[in-house]
Amino acid sequence: MHRLLGLIIGLLLLLSQPLASHAAEVLQVRSATLLQVGDRNRNYTVQLACIDVAVDDQQRAQDWLRAELPRRRRVNLRPKGSADGVLIARVTPLGDELDLGAALIQEGLAQSTCLEG
């Protein structure tokens, strides 16, 4: 029984380790809704999906994102589309449950632009 449990735990660790080591990493917060992200050898721009930040809140939202996303913070991307070479995605820091767009809305720094349902 202990041997089977050890084998299962070892298999789970082996399967989960490559996923964590290849997560996208934040390289830079470029604006209140744009991130520069790196994934292995690729760098690309990601726009936070489903939010709009008012002009008056741009700097505060950008400062908030920088505080939440230090350089090299690993994130999970859930793509929603693309526009002009920019990936539009919901972005969730690994270890957190709330995506950044929803967090900005909760902080009062953004408005939702997507219909849920």
mmCIF file of N, CA, C and O in Angstrom, residues 59-93:
data_model
loop_
_atom_site.group_PDB
_atom_site.id
_atom_site.type_symbol
_atom_site.label_atom_id
_atom_site.label_comp_id
_atom_site.label_asym_id
_atom_site.label_seq_id
_atom_site.Cartn_x
_atom_site.Cartn_y
_atom_site.Cartn_z
ATOM 1 N N GLN A 59 -2.851 55.384 -14.301
ATOM 2 C CA GLN A 59 -1.612 55.307 -13.529
ATOM 3 C C GLN A 59 -1.787 54.475 -12.270
ATOM 4 O O GLN A 59 -0.938 53.657 -11.928
ATOM 5 N N ARG A 60 -2.902 54.656 -11.563
ATOM 6 C CA ARG A 60 -3.148 53.859 -10.348
ATOM 7 C C ARG A 60 -3.267 52.381 -10.683
ATOM 8 O O ARG A 60 -2.753 51.526 -9.949
ATOM 9 N N ALA A 61 -3.955 52.055 -11.782
ATOM 10 C CA ALA A 61 -4.100 50.655 -12.186
ATOM 11 C C ALA A 61 -2.744 50.058 -12.567
ATOM 12 O O ALA A 61 -2.428 48.925 -12.203
ATOM 13 N N GLN A 62 -1.941 50.825 -13.284
ATOM 14 C CA GLN A 62 -0.609 50.344 -13.667
ATOM 15 C C GLN A 62 0.263 50.125 -12.420
ATOM 16 O O GLN A 62 0.945 49.107 -12.315
ATOM 17 N N ASP A 63 0.219 51.048 -11.486
ATOM 18 C CA ASP A 63 0.982 50.895 -10.239
ATOM 19 C C ASP A 63 0.512 49.675 -9.457
ATOM 20 O O ASP A 63 1.314 48.924 -8.894
ATOM 21 N N TRP A 64 -0.812 49.444 -9.426
ATOM 22 C CA TRP A 64 -1.359 48.284 -8.726
ATOM 23 C C TRP A 64 -0.860 46.991 -9.381
ATOM 24 O O TRP A 64 -0.441 46.055 -8.695
ATOM 25 N N LEU A 65 -0.902 46.947 -10.729
ATOM 26 C CA LEU A 65 -0.421 45.760 -11.434
ATOM 27 C C LEU A 65 1.054 45.510 -11.152
ATOM 28 O O LEU A 65 1.475 44.372 -10.956
ATOM 29 N N ARG A 66 1.847 46.558 -11.154
ATOM 30 C CA ARG A 66 3.283 46.395 -10.882
ATOM 31 C C ARG A 66 3.526 45.847 -9.481
ATOM 32 O O ARG A 66 4.437 45.056 -9.270
ATOM 33 N N ALA A 67 2.714 46.263 -8.532
ATOM 34 C CA ALA A 67 2.849 45.738 -7.174
ATOM 35 C C ALA A 67 2.451 44.263 -7.098
ATOM 36 O O ALA A 67 3.058 43.481 -6.371
ATOM 37 N N GLU A 68 1.438 43.881 -7.871
ATOM 38 C CA GLU A 68 0.954 42.494 -7.867
ATOM 39 C C GLU A 68 1.801 41.557 -8.728
ATOM 40 O O GLU A 68 1.805 40.357 -8.508
ATOM 41 N N LEU A 69 2.478 42.126 -9.718
ATOM 42 C CA LEU A 69 3.224 41.312 -10.683
ATOM 43 C C LEU A 69 4.695 41.714 -10.744
ATOM 44 O O LEU A 69 5.134 42.368 -11.691
ATOM 45 N N PRO A 70 5.455 41.325 -9.751
ATOM 46 C CA PRO A 70 6.888 41.610 -9.861
ATOM 47 C C PRO A 70 7.475 40.854 -11.057
ATOM 48 O O PRO A 70 6.910 39.853 -11.518
ATOM 49 N N ARG A 71 8.566 41.344 -11.568
ATOM 50 C CA ARG A 71 9.222 40.711 -12.709
ATOM 51 C C ARG A 71 9.452 39.231 -12.415
ATOM 52 O O ARG A 71 9.811 38.852 -11.315
ATOM 53 N N ARG A 72 9.187 38.422 -13.408
ATOM 54 C CA ARG A 72 9.347 36.951 -13.375
ATOM 55 C C ARG A 72 8.236 36.227 -12.620
ATOM 56 O O ARG A 72 8.312 35.024 -12.401
ATOM 57 N N ARG A 73 7.198 36.937 -12.219
ATOM 58 C CA ARG A 73 6.052 36.264 -11.590
ATOM 59 C C ARG A 73 5.405 35.366 -12.625
ATOM 60 O O ARG A 73 5.136 35.776 -13.757
ATOM 61 N N ARG A 74 5.170 34.136 -12.293
ATOM 62 C CA ARG A 74 4.554 33.183 -13.218
ATOM 63 C C ARG A 74 3.052 33.374 -13.228
ATOM 64 O O ARG A 74 2.437 33.597 -12.180
ATOM 65 N N VAL A 75 2.501 33.287 -14.439
ATOM 66 C CA VAL A 75 1.069 33.505 -14.611
ATOM 67 C C VAL A 75 0.470 32.441 -15.520
ATOM 68 O O VAL A 75 1.155 31.850 -16.348
ATOM 69 N N ASN A 76 -0.817 32.237 -15.342
ATOM 70 C CA ASN A 76 -1.603 31.362 -16.202
ATOM 71 C C ASN A 76 -2.387 32.254 -17.162
ATOM 72 O O ASN A 76 -3.022 33.210 -16.728
ATOM 73 N N LEU A 77 -2.327 31.959 -18.448
ATOM 74 C CA LEU A 77 -3.044 32.733 -19.460
ATOM 75 C C LEU A 77 -4.208 31.907 -19.987
ATOM 76 O O LEU A 77 -4.037 30.747 -20.355
ATOM 77 N N ARG A 78 -5.388 32.526 -20.038
ATOM 78 C CA ARG A 78 -6.560 31.892 -20.640
ATOM 79 C C ARG A 78 -6.976 32.763 -21.818
ATOM 80 O O ARG A 78 -7.697 33.752 -21.640
ATOM 81 N N PRO A 79 -6.485 32.433 -23.009
ATOM 82 C CA PRO A 79 -6.724 33.276 -24.191
ATOM 83 C C PRO A 79 -8.206 33.439 -24.515
ATOM 84 O O PRO A 79 -8.990 32.513 -24.408
ATOM 85 N N LYS A 80 -8.550 34.663 -24.905
ATOM 86 C CA LYS A 80 -9.909 34.990 -25.339
ATOM 87 C C LYS A 80 -9.920 35.448 -26.787
ATOM 88 O O LYS A 80 -10.979 35.610 -27.370
ATOM 89 N N GLY A 81 -8.740 35.701 -27.372
ATOM 90 C CA GLY A 81 -8.642 36.147 -28.754
ATOM 91 C C GLY A 81 -7.353 36.895 -28.973
ATOM 92 O O GLY A 81 -6.435 36.842 -28.151
ATOM 93 N N SER A 82 -7.298 37.604 -30.092
ATOM 94 C CA SER A 82 -6.134 38.432 -30.382
ATOM 95 C C SER A 82 -6.560 39.583 -31.276
ATOM 96 O O SER A 82 -7.584 39.509 -31.957
ATOM 97 N N ALA A 83 -5.763 40.643 -31.251
ATOM 98 C CA ALA A 83 -6.013 41.806 -32.097
ATOM 99 C C ALA A 83 -4.676 42.468 -32.400
ATOM 100 O O ALA A 83 -3.914 42.776 -31.479
ATOM 101 N N ASP A 84 -4.392 42.645 -33.684
ATOM 102 C CA ASP A 84 -3.158 43.310 -34.113
ATOM 103 C C ASP A 84 -1.912 42.709 -33.474
ATOM 104 O O ASP A 84 -1.011 43.432 -33.033
ATOM 105 N N GLY A 85 -1.845 41.395 -33.391
ATOM 106 C CA GLY A 85 -0.672 40.714 -32.851
ATOM 107 C C GLY A 85 -0.579 40.705 -31.338
ATOM 108 O O GLY A 85 0.423 40.279 -30.780
ATOM 109 N N VAL A 86 -1.604 41.161 -30.661
ATOM 110 C CA VAL A 86 -1.629 41.194 -29.200
ATOM 111 C C VAL A 86 -2.591 40.113 -28.711
ATOM 112 O O VAL A 86 -3.748 40.063 -29.141
ATOM 113 N N LEU A 87 -2.105 39.247 -27.842
ATOM 114 C CA LEU A 87 -2.950 38.217 -27.243
ATOM 115 C C LEU A 87 -3.862 38.856 -26.217
ATOM 116 O O LEU A 87 -3.409 39.618 -25.356
ATOM 117 N N ILE A 88 -5.148 38.571 -26.304
ATOM 118 C CA ILE A 88 -6.118 39.036 -25.312
ATOM 119 C C ILE A 88 -6.441 37.834 -24.432
ATOM 120 O O ILE A 88 -6.865 36.793 -24.935
ATOM 121 N N ALA A 89 -6.202 37.967 -23.133
ATOM 122 C CA ALA A 89 -6.352 36.811 -22.248
ATOM 123 C C ALA A 89 -6.718 37.237 -20.843
ATOM 124 O O ALA A 89 -6.453 38.350 -20.411
ATOM 125 N N ARG A 90 -7.347 36.313 -20.148
ATOM 126 C CA ARG A 90 -7.505 36.450 -18.705
ATOM 127 C C ARG A 90 -6.186 35.963 -18.116
ATOM 128 O O ARG A 90 -5.653 34.938 -18.521
ATOM 129 N N VAL A 91 -5.655 36.707 -17.164
ATOM 130 C CA VAL A 91 -4.336 36.418 -16.594
ATOM 131 C C VAL A 91 -4.488 36.199 -15.099
ATOM 132 O O VAL A 91 -5.025 37.054 -14.391
ATOM 133 N N THR A 92 -4.026 35.048 -14.637
ATOM 134 C CA THR A 92 -4.098 34.707 -13.222
ATOM 135 C C THR A 92 -2.706 34.345 -12.725
ATOM 136 O O THR A 92 -2.082 33.430 -13.257
ATOM 137 N N PRO A 93 -2.185 35.059 -11.736
ATOM 138 C CA PRO A 93 -0.897 34.664 -11.167
ATOM 139 C C PRO A 93 -1.000 33.257 -10.584
ATOM 140 O O PRO A 93 -2.011 32.911 -9.964
#
